[in-house]
mmCIF file of C-alpha atoms in Angstrom:
data_model
loop_
_atom_site.group_PDB
_atom_site.id
_atom_site.type_symbol
_atom_site.label_atom_id
_atom_site.label_comp_id
_atom_site.label_asym_id
_atom_site.label_seq_id
_atom_site.Cartn_x
_atom_site.Cartn_y
_atom_site.Cartn_z
ATOM 1 C CA MET R 1 -42.561 9.195 23.247
ATOM 2 C CA THR R 2 -46.282 9.901 23.322
ATOM 3 C CA VAL R 3 -48.678 11.290 20.757
ATOM 4 C CA HIS R 4 -49.050 14.979 21.585
ATOM 5 C CA ASP R 5 -52.642 15.718 22.608
ATOM 6 C CA SER R 6 -53.102 18.799 20.440
ATOM 7 C CA ASP R 7 -51.536 17.340 17.274
ATOM 8 C CA PRO R 8 -53.717 15.519 14.792
ATOM 9 C CA PRO R 9 -52.124 12.135 14.027
ATOM 10 C CA LEU R 10 -50.926 13.167 10.581
ATOM 11 C CA ASP R 11 -47.647 11.311 10.750
ATOM 12 C CA LEU R 12 -49.102 7.927 11.539
ATOM 13 C CA PRO R 13 -48.494 4.953 9.229
ATOM 14 C CA TRP R 14 -52.093 4.731 8.031
ATOM 15 C CA PRO R 15 -52.872 1.316 6.561
ATOM 16 C CA LYS R 16 -52.423 0.965 2.840
ATOM 17 C CA PRO R 17 -55.657 0.041 1.031
ATOM 18 C CA ALA R 18 -56.162 -3.711 1.154
ATOM 19 C CA GLU R 19 -56.380 -5.807 -1.997
ATOM 20 C CA PRO R 20 -59.002 -8.494 -2.503
ATOM 21 C CA SER R 21 -57.833 -11.974 -3.473
ATOM 22 C CA LEU R 22 -56.955 -12.709 -7.088
ATOM 23 C CA ALA R 23 -59.788 -15.245 -7.358
ATOM 24 C CA THR R 24 -62.338 -12.666 -6.211
ATOM 25 C CA SER R 25 -60.984 -10.012 -8.553
ATOM 26 C CA GLN R 26 -61.064 -12.396 -11.497
ATOM 27 C CA ALA R 27 -64.623 -13.484 -10.695
ATOM 28 C CA ILE R 28 -65.788 -9.865 -10.477
ATOM 29 C CA CYS R 29 -64.085 -8.851 -13.718
ATOM 30 C CA LYS R 30 -65.528 -11.854 -15.484
ATOM 31 C CA GLN R 31 -69.017 -11.090 -14.206
ATOM 32 C CA CYS R 32 -68.856 -7.433 -15.128
ATOM 33 C CA THR R 33 -67.250 -7.727 -18.554
ATOM 34 C CA GLY R 34 -68.773 -10.915 -19.954
ATOM 35 C CA ASP R 35 -71.284 -10.089 -22.707
ATOM 36 C CA LEU R 36 -70.782 -6.421 -21.994
ATOM 37 C CA GLU R 37 -72.844 -4.208 -24.224
ATOM 38 C CA ARG R 38 -73.440 -0.521 -24.353
ATOM 39 C CA ARG R 39 -76.224 0.545 -22.051
ATOM 40 C CA ARG R 40 -78.617 3.061 -23.486
ATOM 41 C CA ARG R 41 -79.521 5.434 -20.836
ATOM 42 C CA LEU R 42 -81.270 8.685 -20.200
ATOM 43 C CA SER R 43 -79.336 11.733 -19.154
ATOM 44 C CA GLY R 44 -80.425 13.886 -16.223
ATOM 45 C CA ARG R 45 -81.965 16.448 -18.576
ATOM 46 C CA GLN R 46 -83.869 13.805 -20.521
ATOM 47 C CA ARG R 47 -85.273 12.419 -17.288
ATOM 48 C CA LEU R 48 -86.260 15.956 -16.278
ATOM 49 C CA MET R 49 -88.104 16.500 -19.576
ATOM 50 C CA LEU R 50 -89.910 13.199 -19.210
ATOM 51 C CA SER R 51 -90.833 13.970 -15.596
ATOM 52 C CA LEU R 52 -92.334 17.323 -16.546
ATOM 53 C CA ALA R 53 -94.044 15.770 -19.553
ATOM 54 C CA LEU R 54 -95.663 13.181 -17.299
ATOM 55 C CA SER R 55 -96.935 15.793 -14.864
ATOM 56 C CA PHE R 56 -98.186 17.995 -17.682
ATOM 57 C CA SER R 57 -99.844 15.057 -19.465
ATOM 58 C CA VAL R 58 -101.780 14.024 -16.379
ATOM 59 C CA PHE R 59 -102.935 17.622 -15.937
ATOM 60 C CA ALA R 60 -103.809 18.129 -19.602
ATOM 61 C CA LEU R 61 -105.652 14.823 -19.914
ATOM 62 C CA PHE R 62 -107.830 15.496 -16.897
ATOM 63 C CA ALA R 63 -108.451 19.092 -17.951
ATOM 64 C CA TRP R 64 -109.570 17.853 -21.368
ATOM 65 C CA LEU R 65 -111.735 15.056 -19.934
ATOM 66 C CA THR R 66 -113.521 17.537 -17.680
ATOM 67 C CA ARG R 67 -113.762 20.332 -20.244
ATOM 68 C CA SER R 68 -117.539 20.197 -20.248
ATOM 69 C CA HIS R 69 -117.846 20.419 -16.449
ATOM 70 C CA ALA R 70 -119.628 23.440 -15.128
ATOM 71 C CA ARG R 71 -117.112 25.828 -13.630
ATOM 72 C CA ILE R 72 -117.211 29.119 -11.831
ATOM 73 C CA GLU R 73 -116.349 31.771 -14.366
ATOM 74 C CA GLY R 74 -112.673 32.616 -14.500
ATOM 75 C CA THR R 75 -111.528 29.654 -12.422
ATOM 76 C CA PHE R 76 -110.380 27.567 -15.394
ATOM 77 C CA ARG R 77 -108.161 30.379 -16.658
ATOM 78 C CA SER R 78 -106.782 30.924 -13.137
ATOM 79 C CA ALA R 79 -106.121 27.209 -12.781
ATOM 80 C CA LEU R 80 -104.238 27.141 -16.081
ATOM 81 C CA LEU R 81 -102.113 30.139 -15.156
ATOM 82 C CA GLY R 82 -101.422 28.581 -11.758
ATOM 83 C CA ALA R 83 -100.435 25.346 -13.449
ATOM 84 C CA VAL R 84 -97.949 27.155 -15.689
ATOM 85 C CA GLY R 85 -96.400 28.922 -12.714
ATOM 86 C CA TRP R 86 -96.248 25.858 -10.517
ATOM 87 C CA GLY R 87 -95.021 23.790 -13.431
ATOM 88 C CA ALA R 88 -92.008 26.098 -13.490
ATOM 89 C CA VAL R 89 -91.591 25.486 -9.745
ATOM 90 C CA GLN R 90 -91.685 21.728 -10.341
ATOM 91 C CA ALA R 91 -88.973 22.123 -12.987
ATOM 92 C CA ALA R 92 -86.867 24.245 -10.628
ATOM 93 C CA VAL R 93 -87.203 21.737 -7.780
ATOM 94 C CA LEU R 94 -86.133 18.875 -10.015
ATOM 95 C CA TRP R 95 -83.312 20.912 -11.522
ATOM 96 C CA VAL R 96 -81.854 21.976 -8.164
ATOM 97 C CA GLY R 97 -82.443 18.772 -6.300
ATOM 98 C CA VAL R 98 -82.435 15.856 -8.689
ATOM 99 C CA VAL R 99 -81.071 16.517 -12.191
ATOM 100 C CA ARG R 100 -77.429 17.081 -11.339
ATOM 101 C CA PRO R 101 -75.524 13.865 -10.584
ATOM 102 C CA PRO R 102 -75.431 12.629 -6.961
ATOM 103 C CA GLY R 103 -72.480 14.234 -5.214
ATOM 104 C CA ARG R 104 -72.772 17.401 -7.344
ATOM 105 C CA ARG R 105 -76.247 18.517 -6.275
ATOM 106 C CA ALA R 106 -77.209 21.380 -4.030
ATOM 107 C CA SER R 107 -76.411 20.742 -0.384
ATOM 108 C CA ALA R 108 -78.659 18.503 1.671
ATOM 109 C CA ARG R 109 -79.703 21.528 3.720
ATOM 110 C CA ILE R 110 -80.962 23.400 0.644
ATOM 111 C CA ARG R 111 -82.807 20.359 -0.644
ATOM 112 C CA LEU R 112 -84.388 19.749 2.761
ATOM 113 C CA VAL R 113 -85.572 23.366 2.889
ATOM 114 C CA LEU R 114 -87.114 22.902 -0.590
ATOM 115 C CA ALA R 115 -88.804 19.661 0.480
ATOM 116 C CA VAL R 116 -90.514 21.455 3.368
ATOM 117 C CA MET R 117 -91.041 24.998 2.104
ATOM 118 C CA VAL R 118 -92.362 24.289 -1.405
ATOM 119 C CA PRO R 119 -95.418 22.375 -0.094
ATOM 120 C CA VAL R 120 -95.991 25.119 2.478
ATOM 121 C CA ALA R 121 -95.734 27.753 -0.256
ATOM 122 C CA PHE R 122 -98.152 25.773 -2.445
ATOM 123 C CA ILE R 123 -100.734 25.605 0.328
ATOM 124 C CA ALA R 124 -100.227 29.312 1.038
ATOM 125 C CA TYR R 125 -100.746 30.083 -2.652
ATOM 126 C CA ILE R 126 -103.958 28.054 -2.741
ATOM 127 C CA ALA R 127 -105.201 29.819 0.387
ATOM 128 C CA TYR R 128 -104.374 33.218 -1.066
ATOM 129 C CA ALA R 129 -106.031 32.452 -4.412
ATOM 130 C CA ALA R 130 -109.251 31.090 -2.881
ATOM 131 C CA PRO R 131 -112.053 33.580 -3.651
ATOM 132 C CA HIS R 132 -114.098 32.787 -0.570
ATOM 133 C CA TRP R 133 -113.999 31.005 2.771
ATOM 134 C CA VAL R 134 -116.592 29.421 5.020
ATOM 135 C CA THR R 135 -116.174 28.679 8.695
ATOM 136 C CA PHE R 136 -114.214 25.558 9.547
ATOM 137 C CA ALA R 137 -117.296 24.055 11.215
ATOM 138 C CA GLU R 138 -119.244 24.472 7.987
ATOM 139 C CA PHE R 139 -116.443 22.941 5.941
ATOM 140 C CA SER R 140 -115.923 19.972 8.238
ATOM 141 C CA HIS R 141 -119.540 18.786 8.339
ATOM 142 C CA GLY R 142 -122.162 17.607 5.907
ATOM 143 C CA PRO R 143 -121.877 17.627 2.101
ATOM 144 C CA ALA R 144 -118.829 19.922 2.113
ATOM 145 C CA ALA R 145 -116.840 17.399 4.146
ATOM 146 C CA ALA R 146 -117.877 14.499 1.913
ATOM 147 C CA HIS R 147 -116.901 16.475 -1.174
ATOM 148 C CA ALA R 148 -113.526 17.309 0.378
ATOM 149 C CA VAL R 149 -112.804 13.649 1.092
ATOM 150 C CA GLY R 150 -113.734 12.589 -2.427
ATOM 151 C CA CYS R 151 -111.722 15.411 -3.959
ATOM 152 C CA SER R 152 -108.688 14.538 -1.806
ATOM 153 C CA PHE R 153 -108.884 10.948 -2.910
ATOM 154 C CA VAL R 154 -108.962 11.832 -6.597
ATOM 155 C CA GLY R 155 -106.199 14.392 -6.180
ATOM 156 C CA MET R 156 -104.005 11.863 -4.410
ATOM 157 C CA LEU R 157 -104.605 9.403 -7.201
ATOM 158 C CA PHE R 158 -103.135 11.895 -9.676
ATOM 159 C CA SER R 159 -100.288 12.647 -7.261
ATOM 160 C CA ALA R 160 -99.574 8.924 -7.010
ATOM 161 C CA VAL R 161 -99.394 8.573 -10.801
ATOM 162 C CA VAL R 162 -96.969 11.474 -11.147
ATOM 163 C CA THR R 163 -94.870 10.523 -8.099
ATOM 164 C CA GLY R 164 -94.685 6.868 -9.090
ATOM 165 C CA GLY R 165 -93.833 7.666 -12.692
ATOM 166 C CA VAL R 166 -91.105 10.149 -11.792
ATOM 167 C CA LEU R 167 -89.611 7.801 -9.169
ATOM 168 C CA LEU R 168 -89.414 5.074 -11.800
ATOM 169 C CA LEU R 169 -87.727 7.497 -14.208
ATOM 170 C CA TRP R 170 -85.037 8.167 -11.600
ATOM 171 C CA ARG R 171 -84.852 4.602 -10.337
ATOM 172 C CA GLY R 172 -81.379 3.399 -9.387
ATOM 173 C CA THR R 173 -79.715 6.790 -9.860
ATOM 174 C CA ASP R 174 -79.028 7.837 -6.284
ATOM 175 C CA PRO R 175 -77.287 5.730 -3.634
ATOM 176 C CA LEU R 176 -76.170 8.820 -1.690
ATOM 177 C CA SER R 177 -79.372 10.603 -0.605
ATOM 178 C CA PRO R 178 -82.302 8.556 -1.907
ATOM 179 C CA GLY R 179 -84.690 9.674 0.831
ATOM 180 C CA LEU R 180 -84.198 13.366 0.187
ATOM 181 C CA THR R 181 -84.348 12.909 -3.576
ATOM 182 C CA GLY R 182 -87.518 10.847 -3.147
ATOM 183 C CA ALA R 183 -89.060 13.595 -1.000
ATOM 184 C CA LEU R 184 -88.443 16.158 -3.767
ATOM 185 C CA VAL R 185 -89.957 13.813 -6.338
ATOM 186 C CA GLY R 186 -92.917 13.262 -4.026
ATOM 187 C CA LEU R 187 -93.581 16.951 -3.634
ATOM 188 C CA VAL R 188 -93.435 17.385 -7.423
ATOM 189 C CA GLY R 189 -96.070 14.640 -7.649
ATOM 190 C CA GLY R 190 -98.114 16.241 -4.900
ATOM 191 C CA VAL R 191 -98.082 19.609 -6.678
ATOM 192 C CA GLY R 192 -98.995 17.870 -9.941
ATOM 193 C CA GLY R 193 -101.959 16.140 -8.332
ATOM 194 C CA GLY R 194 -103.113 19.317 -6.591
ATOM 195 C CA LEU R 195 -102.990 21.324 -9.833
ATOM 196 C CA THR R 196 -104.801 18.581 -11.743
ATOM 197 C CA ILE R 197 -107.708 18.302 -9.356
ATOM 198 C CA GLY R 198 -107.835 22.069 -8.992
ATOM 199 C CA VAL R 199 -108.536 22.599 -12.690
ATOM 200 C CA SER R 200 -111.891 20.865 -12.552
ATOM 201 C CA CYS R 201 -112.971 21.041 -8.940
ATOM 202 C CA ALA R 202 -116.298 22.821 -8.561
ATOM 203 C CA SER R 203 -115.415 24.164 -5.134
ATOM 204 C CA GLN R 204 -113.111 27.134 -4.854
ATOM 205 C CA GLU R 205 -113.656 27.541 -1.146
ATOM 206 C CA GLY R 206 -110.502 28.152 0.902
ATOM 207 C CA TRP R 207 -110.596 25.298 3.430
ATOM 208 C CA HIS R 208 -111.539 22.833 0.726
ATOM 209 C CA ALA R 209 -108.725 23.958 -1.556
ATOM 210 C CA CYS R 210 -106.107 23.822 1.205
ATOM 211 C CA PHE R 211 -107.107 20.414 2.549
ATOM 212 C CA SER R 212 -108.116 18.632 -0.614
ATOM 213 C CA HIS R 213 -105.746 20.152 -3.161
ATOM 214 C CA GLY R 214 -102.808 21.338 -1.077
ATOM 215 C CA LEU R 215 -102.190 19.013 1.854
ATOM 216 C CA GLY R 216 -101.324 16.151 -0.472
ATOM 217 C CA THR R 217 -98.019 17.837 -1.314
ATOM 218 C CA LEU R 218 -96.783 17.372 2.264
ATOM 219 C CA ALA R 219 -98.096 13.811 2.377
ATOM 220 C CA PHE R 220 -96.424 12.917 -0.887
ATOM 221 C CA ALA R 221 -93.142 14.520 0.123
ATOM 222 C CA ALA R 222 -93.141 12.159 3.127
ATOM 223 C CA LEU R 223 -94.221 9.192 1.000
ATOM 224 C CA GLY R 224 -91.584 10.045 -1.594
ATOM 225 C CA TRP R 225 -88.923 10.005 1.096
ATOM 226 C CA ALA R 226 -89.955 6.480 2.153
ATOM 227 C CA LEU R 227 -90.296 5.134 -1.397
ATOM 228 C CA GLY R 228 -87.125 6.873 -2.546
ATOM 229 C CA ARG R 229 -85.061 4.951 -0.012
ATOM 230 C CA ARG R 230 -86.231 1.712 -1.668
ATOM 231 C CA LEU R 231 -86.366 2.663 -5.336
ATOM 232 C CA LEU R 232 -83.593 5.161 -5.911
ATOM 233 C CA PRO R 233 -80.438 3.327 -4.757
ATOM 234 C CA PRO R 234 -78.962 0.913 -7.328
ATOM 235 C CA MET F 1 -53.089 -2.976 -32.021
ATOM 236 C CA HIS F 2 -56.704 -2.279 -31.251
ATOM 237 C CA SER F 3 -56.034 -3.534 -27.758
ATOM 238 C CA ASP F 4 -52.998 -1.236 -27.425
ATOM 239 C CA ARG F 5 -55.023 1.788 -28.540
ATOM 240 C CA SER F 6 -57.811 0.858 -26.175
ATOM 241 C CA ALA F 7 -55.362 0.363 -23.322
ATOM 242 C CA ALA F 8 -53.790 3.734 -24.084
ATOM 243 C CA ARG F 9 -57.227 5.331 -23.948
ATOM 244 C CA VAL F 10 -58.025 3.955 -20.501
ATOM 245 C CA SER F 11 -54.674 4.537 -18.863
ATOM 246 C CA GLY F 12 -54.505 7.954 -17.253
ATOM 247 C CA SER F 13 -58.282 8.364 -17.340
ATOM 248 C CA SER F 14 -60.161 9.515 -14.285
ATOM 249 C CA ALA F 15 -62.561 7.185 -12.502
ATOM 250 C CA GLU F 16 -65.490 9.125 -13.969
ATOM 251 C CA GLU F 17 -64.144 8.768 -17.517
ATOM 252 C CA LEU F 18 -63.560 5.064 -16.960
ATOM 253 C CA MET F 19 -67.082 4.643 -15.653
ATOM 254 C CA GLU F 20 -68.498 6.401 -18.712
ATOM 255 C CA SER F 21 -66.441 4.191 -20.954
ATOM 256 C CA TYR F 22 -67.580 1.087 -19.069
ATOM 257 C CA VAL F 23 -71.229 2.104 -19.410
ATOM 258 C CA ASN F 24 -70.585 2.469 -23.131
ATOM 259 C CA GLY F 25 -69.509 -1.171 -23.235
ATOM 260 C CA ASN F 26 -65.725 -1.010 -22.795
ATOM 261 C CA GLY F 27 -64.540 -4.015 -20.765
ATOM 262 C CA GLU F 28 -60.989 -2.733 -20.433
ATOM 263 C CA ALA F 29 -62.330 0.429 -18.879
ATOM 264 C CA PHE F 30 -64.045 -1.676 -16.224
ATOM 265 C CA GLU F 31 -60.842 -3.533 -15.457
ATOM 266 C CA ALA F 32 -58.964 -0.256 -15.125
ATOM 267 C CA LEU F 33 -61.745 1.137 -12.948
ATOM 268 C CA TYR F 34 -61.705 -1.967 -10.776
ATOM 269 C CA LYS F 35 -57.936 -1.806 -10.392
ATOM 270 C CA LYS F 36 -58.174 1.860 -9.446
ATOM 271 C CA LEU F 37 -61.001 1.677 -6.924
ATOM 272 C CA SER F 38 -61.236 -1.868 -5.560
ATOM 273 C CA PRO F 39 -58.533 -1.324 -2.883
ATOM 274 C CA SER F 40 -60.482 1.610 -1.411
ATOM 275 C CA LEU F 41 -63.770 -0.294 -1.612
ATOM 276 C CA PHE F 42 -62.348 -3.513 -0.236
ATOM 277 C CA GLY F 43 -60.471 -1.686 2.506
ATOM 278 C CA TYR F 44 -63.708 0.011 3.549
ATOM 279 C CA LEU F 45 -65.654 -3.253 3.591
ATOM 280 C CA LEU F 46 -62.854 -4.978 5.477
ATOM 281 C CA ARG F 47 -62.877 -2.192 8.041
ATOM 282 C CA LEU F 48 -66.649 -2.591 8.464
ATOM 283 C CA THR F 49 -66.827 -6.375 8.594
ATOM 284 C CA ARG F 50 -63.371 -7.179 10.051
ATOM 285 C CA GLN F 51 -63.647 -10.477 8.208
ATOM 286 C CA ARG F 52 -61.874 -10.941 4.914
ATOM 287 C CA GLU F 53 -64.284 -13.521 3.531
ATOM 288 C CA ARG F 54 -67.342 -11.391 4.269
ATOM 289 C CA ALA F 55 -65.660 -8.327 2.804
ATOM 290 C CA GLU F 56 -64.903 -10.205 -0.420
ATOM 291 C CA ASP F 57 -68.497 -11.453 -0.659
ATOM 292 C CA LEU F 58 -69.769 -7.925 -0.187
ATOM 293 C CA LEU F 59 -67.308 -6.634 -2.774
ATOM 294 C CA GLN F 60 -68.796 -9.061 -5.287
ATOM 295 C CA VAL F 61 -72.334 -8.042 -4.327
ATOM 296 C CA THR F 62 -71.398 -4.378 -4.721
ATOM 297 C CA PHE F 63 -69.938 -4.791 -8.179
ATOM 298 C CA SER F 64 -72.827 -6.994 -9.177
ATOM 299 C CA LYS F 65 -75.181 -4.118 -8.322
ATOM 300 C CA VAL F 66 -72.939 -1.655 -10.143
ATOM 301 C CA HIS F 67 -72.975 -3.845 -13.233
ATOM 302 C CA ARG F 68 -76.768 -4.177 -13.213
ATOM 303 C CA ALA F 69 -77.298 -0.492 -12.505
ATOM 304 C CA ARG F 70 -74.612 0.950 -14.769
ATOM 305 C CA GLY F 71 -77.312 2.332 -17.052
ATOM 306 C CA SER F 72 -78.567 4.543 -14.248
ATOM 307 C CA TYR F 73 -75.177 6.115 -13.501
ATOM 308 C CA LEU F 74 -75.572 9.841 -14.193
ATOM 309 C CA ARG F 75 -72.651 11.311 -16.095
ATOM 310 C CA GLY F 76 -70.336 13.341 -13.892
ATOM 311 C CA ALA F 77 -71.276 11.735 -10.577
ATOM 312 C CA PRO F 78 -68.126 11.192 -8.466
ATOM 313 C CA VAL F 79 -67.594 7.453 -8.773
ATOM 314 C CA LEU F 80 -65.829 6.543 -5.518
ATOM 315 C CA PRO F 81 -68.511 7.989 -3.197
ATOM 316 C CA TRP F 82 -71.137 6.390 -5.475
ATOM 317 C CA LEU F 83 -69.498 2.976 -5.133
ATOM 318 C CA LEU F 84 -68.865 3.352 -1.403
ATOM 319 C CA ALA F 85 -72.520 4.222 -0.831
ATOM 320 C CA ILE F 86 -73.588 1.079 -2.707
ATOM 321 C CA ALA F 87 -71.074 -0.974 -0.721
ATOM 322 C CA ARG F 88 -72.349 0.455 2.542
ATOM 323 C CA ARG F 89 -75.956 -0.353 1.653
ATOM 324 C CA SER F 90 -74.932 -3.877 0.724
ATOM 325 C CA PHE F 91 -73.271 -4.241 4.130
ATOM 326 C CA LEU F 92 -76.329 -2.904 5.978
ATOM 327 C CA ASP F 93 -78.704 -5.123 3.952
ATOM 328 C CA GLU F 94 -76.606 -8.187 4.659
ATOM 329 C CA ARG F 95 -76.516 -7.361 8.358
ATOM 330 C CA ARG F 96 -80.283 -6.827 8.413
ATOM 331 C CA HIS F 97 -80.929 -10.151 6.689
ATOM 332 C CA ALA F 98 -78.522 -11.951 8.967
ATOM 333 C CA SER F 99 -80.355 -10.646 12.012
ATOM 334 C CA THR F 100 -83.652 -12.124 10.750
ATOM 335 C CA ARG F 101 -82.112 -15.566 10.374
ATOM 336 C CA SER F 102 -81.434 -17.746 13.393
ATOM 337 C CA GLU F 103 -78.062 -16.317 14.329
ATOM 338 C CA ASP F 104 -76.537 -16.232 17.763
ATOM 339 C CA LEU F 105 -77.462 -12.848 19.179
ATOM 340 C CA SER F 106 -75.865 -11.007 22.034
ATOM 341 C CA HIS F 107 -77.884 -10.316 25.151
ATOM 342 C CA ASP F 108 -79.136 -7.006 23.746
ATOM 343 C CA GLY F 109 -80.489 -8.751 20.640
ATOM 344 C CA ASN F 110 -77.797 -7.543 18.236
ATOM 345 C CA LEU F 111 -75.412 -9.561 16.160
ATOM 346 C CA PRO F 112 -72.102 -9.829 17.980
ATOM 347 C CA GLU F 113 -69.424 -7.756 16.250
ATOM 348 C CA PRO F 114 -66.333 -9.732 15.346
ATOM 349 C CA LYS F 115 -63.826 -8.865 18.014
ATOM 350 C CA PRO F 116 -60.444 -7.546 16.960
ATOM 351 C CA ASP F 117 -57.571 -9.921 17.488
ATOM 352 C CA ASP F 118 -56.295 -9.170 20.988
ATOM 353 C CA SER F 119 -53.795 -12.007 21.140
ATOM 354 C CA GLY F 120 -50.369 -10.660 21.961
ATOM 355 C CA LEU F 121 -48.920 -7.166 21.821
ATOM 356 C CA PRO F 122 -48.668 -5.341 18.485
ATOM 357 C CA SER F 123 -45.133 -5.559 17.117
ATOM 358 C CA ASP F 124 -44.881 -2.034 15.727
ATOM 359 C CA LEU F 125 -46.756 1.212 15.303
ATOM 360 C CA SER F 126 -48.502 0.025 12.111
ATOM 361 C CA ALA F 127 -49.862 -3.050 13.851
ATOM 362 C CA ALA F 128 -50.843 -0.958 16.871
ATOM 363 C CA LEU F 129 -52.656 1.524 14.652
ATOM 364 C CA GLU F 130 -54.438 -1.283 12.817
ATOM 365 C CA ARG F 131 -55.547 -2.794 16.108
ATOM 366 C CA ALA F 132 -56.584 0.590 17.464
ATOM 367 C CA LEU F 133 -58.664 1.263 14.341
ATOM 368 C CA ASP F 134 -60.380 -2.089 14.631
ATOM 369 C CA SER F 135 -61.233 -1.433 18.248
ATOM 370 C CA LEU F 136 -63.060 1.819 17.504
ATOM 371 C CA PRO F 137 -66.877 1.908 17.542
ATOM 372 C CA GLU F 138 -68.237 1.309 14.052
ATOM 373 C CA ALA F 139 -69.350 4.904 13.484
ATOM 374 C CA TYR F 140 -65.901 6.342 14.275
ATOM 375 C CA ARG F 141 -64.130 3.581 12.394
ATOM 376 C CA GLU F 142 -66.202 4.264 9.272
ATOM 377 C CA ALA F 143 -65.672 8.007 9.421
ATOM 378 C CA ILE F 144 -61.883 7.693 9.750
ATOM 379 C CA GLN F 145 -61.698 4.992 7.067
ATOM 380 C CA LEU F 146 -63.596 7.150 4.592
ATOM 381 C CA THR F 147 -61.858 10.462 5.265
ATOM 382 C CA LYS F 148 -58.333 9.442 6.174
ATOM 383 C CA ILE F 149 -57.720 6.192 4.316
ATOM 384 C CA SER F 150 -60.106 6.316 1.331
ATOM 385 C CA GLY F 151 -59.451 10.025 0.916
ATOM 386 C CA LEU F 152 -63.011 11.336 0.732
ATOM 387 C CA SER F 153 -63.788 14.896 1.724
ATOM 388 C CA ILE F 154 -65.999 15.507 4.755
ATOM 389 C CA VAL F 155 -68.884 16.386 2.417
ATOM 390 C CA GLU F 156 -68.454 13.190 0.401
ATOM 391 C CA ALA F 157 -68.151 11.079 3.552
ATOM 392 C CA ALA F 158 -71.343 12.675 4.902
ATOM 393 C CA ASP F 159 -73.124 11.754 1.664
ATOM 394 C CA VAL F 160 -71.931 8.147 1.844
ATOM 395 C CA LEU F 161 -72.908 7.823 5.493
ATOM 396 C CA GLY F 162 -76.235 9.598 5.011
ATOM 397 C CA THR F 163 -75.520 12.102 7.738
ATOM 398 C CA THR F 164 -74.421 15.722 8.182
ATOM 399 C CA GLU F 165 -70.923 17.164 7.817
ATOM 400 C CA THR F 166 -70.968 18.162 11.473
ATOM 401 C CA ALA F 167 -71.702 14.586 12.523
ATOM 402 C CA VAL F 168 -68.843 13.278 10.391
ATOM 403 C CA LYS F 169 -66.402 15.833 11.849
ATOM 404 C CA LEU F 170 -67.492 14.855 15.345
ATOM 405 C CA ARG F 171 -67.053 11.144 14.655
ATOM 406 C CA VAL F 172 -63.601 11.716 13.160
ATOM 407 C CA HIS F 173 -62.591 13.891 16.092
ATOM 408 C CA ARG F 174 -63.777 11.364 18.667
ATOM 409 C CA GLY F 175 -62.177 8.550 16.720
ATOM 410 C CA TYR F 176 -58.844 10.389 16.727
ATOM 411 C CA GLU F 177 -59.116 10.903 20.479
ATOM 412 C CA GLN F 178 -59.602 7.200 21.059
ATOM 413 C CA LEU F 179 -56.770 6.383 18.677
ATOM 414 C CA ARG F 180 -54.494 8.710 20.642
ATOM 415 C CA LYS F 181 -55.330 6.916 23.866
ATOM 416 C CA GLU F 182 -54.674 3.517 22.341
ATOM 417 C CA LEU F 183 -51.415 4.602 20.764
ATOM 418 C CA ASP F 184 -50.273 6.280 23.991
ATOM 419 C CA ARG F 185 -50.809 2.924 25.697
ATOM 420 C CA PHE F 186 -48.739 1.237 22.990
ATOM 421 C CA HIS F 187 -45.908 3.737 23.326
ATOM 422 C CA ARG F 188 -45.822 3.325 27.093
ATOM 423 C CA SER F 189 -45.608 -0.441 26.719
ATOM 424 C CA VAL F 190 -42.706 -0.282 24.240
#
């Protein structure tokens, strides 16, 4: 008798699950039940609220600190409206990709598309909203370039605060797809940093906005993926 | 009587309910959870390591992590894939650390995999299947262990392994093909 090639081996005597030794089982039970106390913990929704509160707080604090900065007329109002809209996007990204328990979230494909397309959409939005553009040569030389570098640095600092804070809020919650979850957290941080620096930046030029305020979202999505793999599994 | 009521509460509960109860400080719930899931976990680790002692060490490491991280378990998360993912990471971490110590390495620089026991012919189909499973490449062995023996869905197995559903299906399919060859050889020798 041979196993028929086209039949899946459904009738095979698959091994029964093995049992660990009694000594090991007793040691584990003792370790895990000795001095057992109720663990207070945050639910997914509570972590979401705290994540959004962190991002909003960073934005609001910086907006308040720079309230006396000279701004081009109308840009502060635009920045606030943009922050409200993109704050909703941050909430949606976290809701779809992170809030639901691991194993019950949207598929990896959907979350990967979010991790790539949301930063692209953010940069596209910034480019669309920019009131004027100079040539790339003008942007990439002289005082404009120096300003862009400084602005990027400050923006990334805000992104780092938001990304780091949100990663810590979700620490230990995801052994299944920590990289992807981290990437979504990173892009939320990147958007937060970009919005924060955008509210007070004196330059509304297109290249500057895209490079200094927008590109950080992609960078932080990648950084979030790397940090997520270390911080998010238990 | 309190113990009887508590025992009645945990019996018949799902793994997720037991996990919730454990996080809320119920020791009996942990024991019921352990009894329910440790065979699947241990079987998986044994299939990966092919050494009972190592598998038991890793089982302890896994539950140690679960105990420390129980506060970060999100309500409603399927518990078995959650635990298997932690177990898998523990296995990979241990293998990574072992490779940085002065271990005997094979000529390609990797740790030598424990070889399945080839002494003698298998006595029956169960033994032959066990030997055939152990002789599979690790990726196929893992995929079949998770889907066929631990009972995970393809989606859950893909989550645990950190890969796509298509990759899991392919590994299972190729694993089955190799099992067929091995079992055909057994049947011809009987």
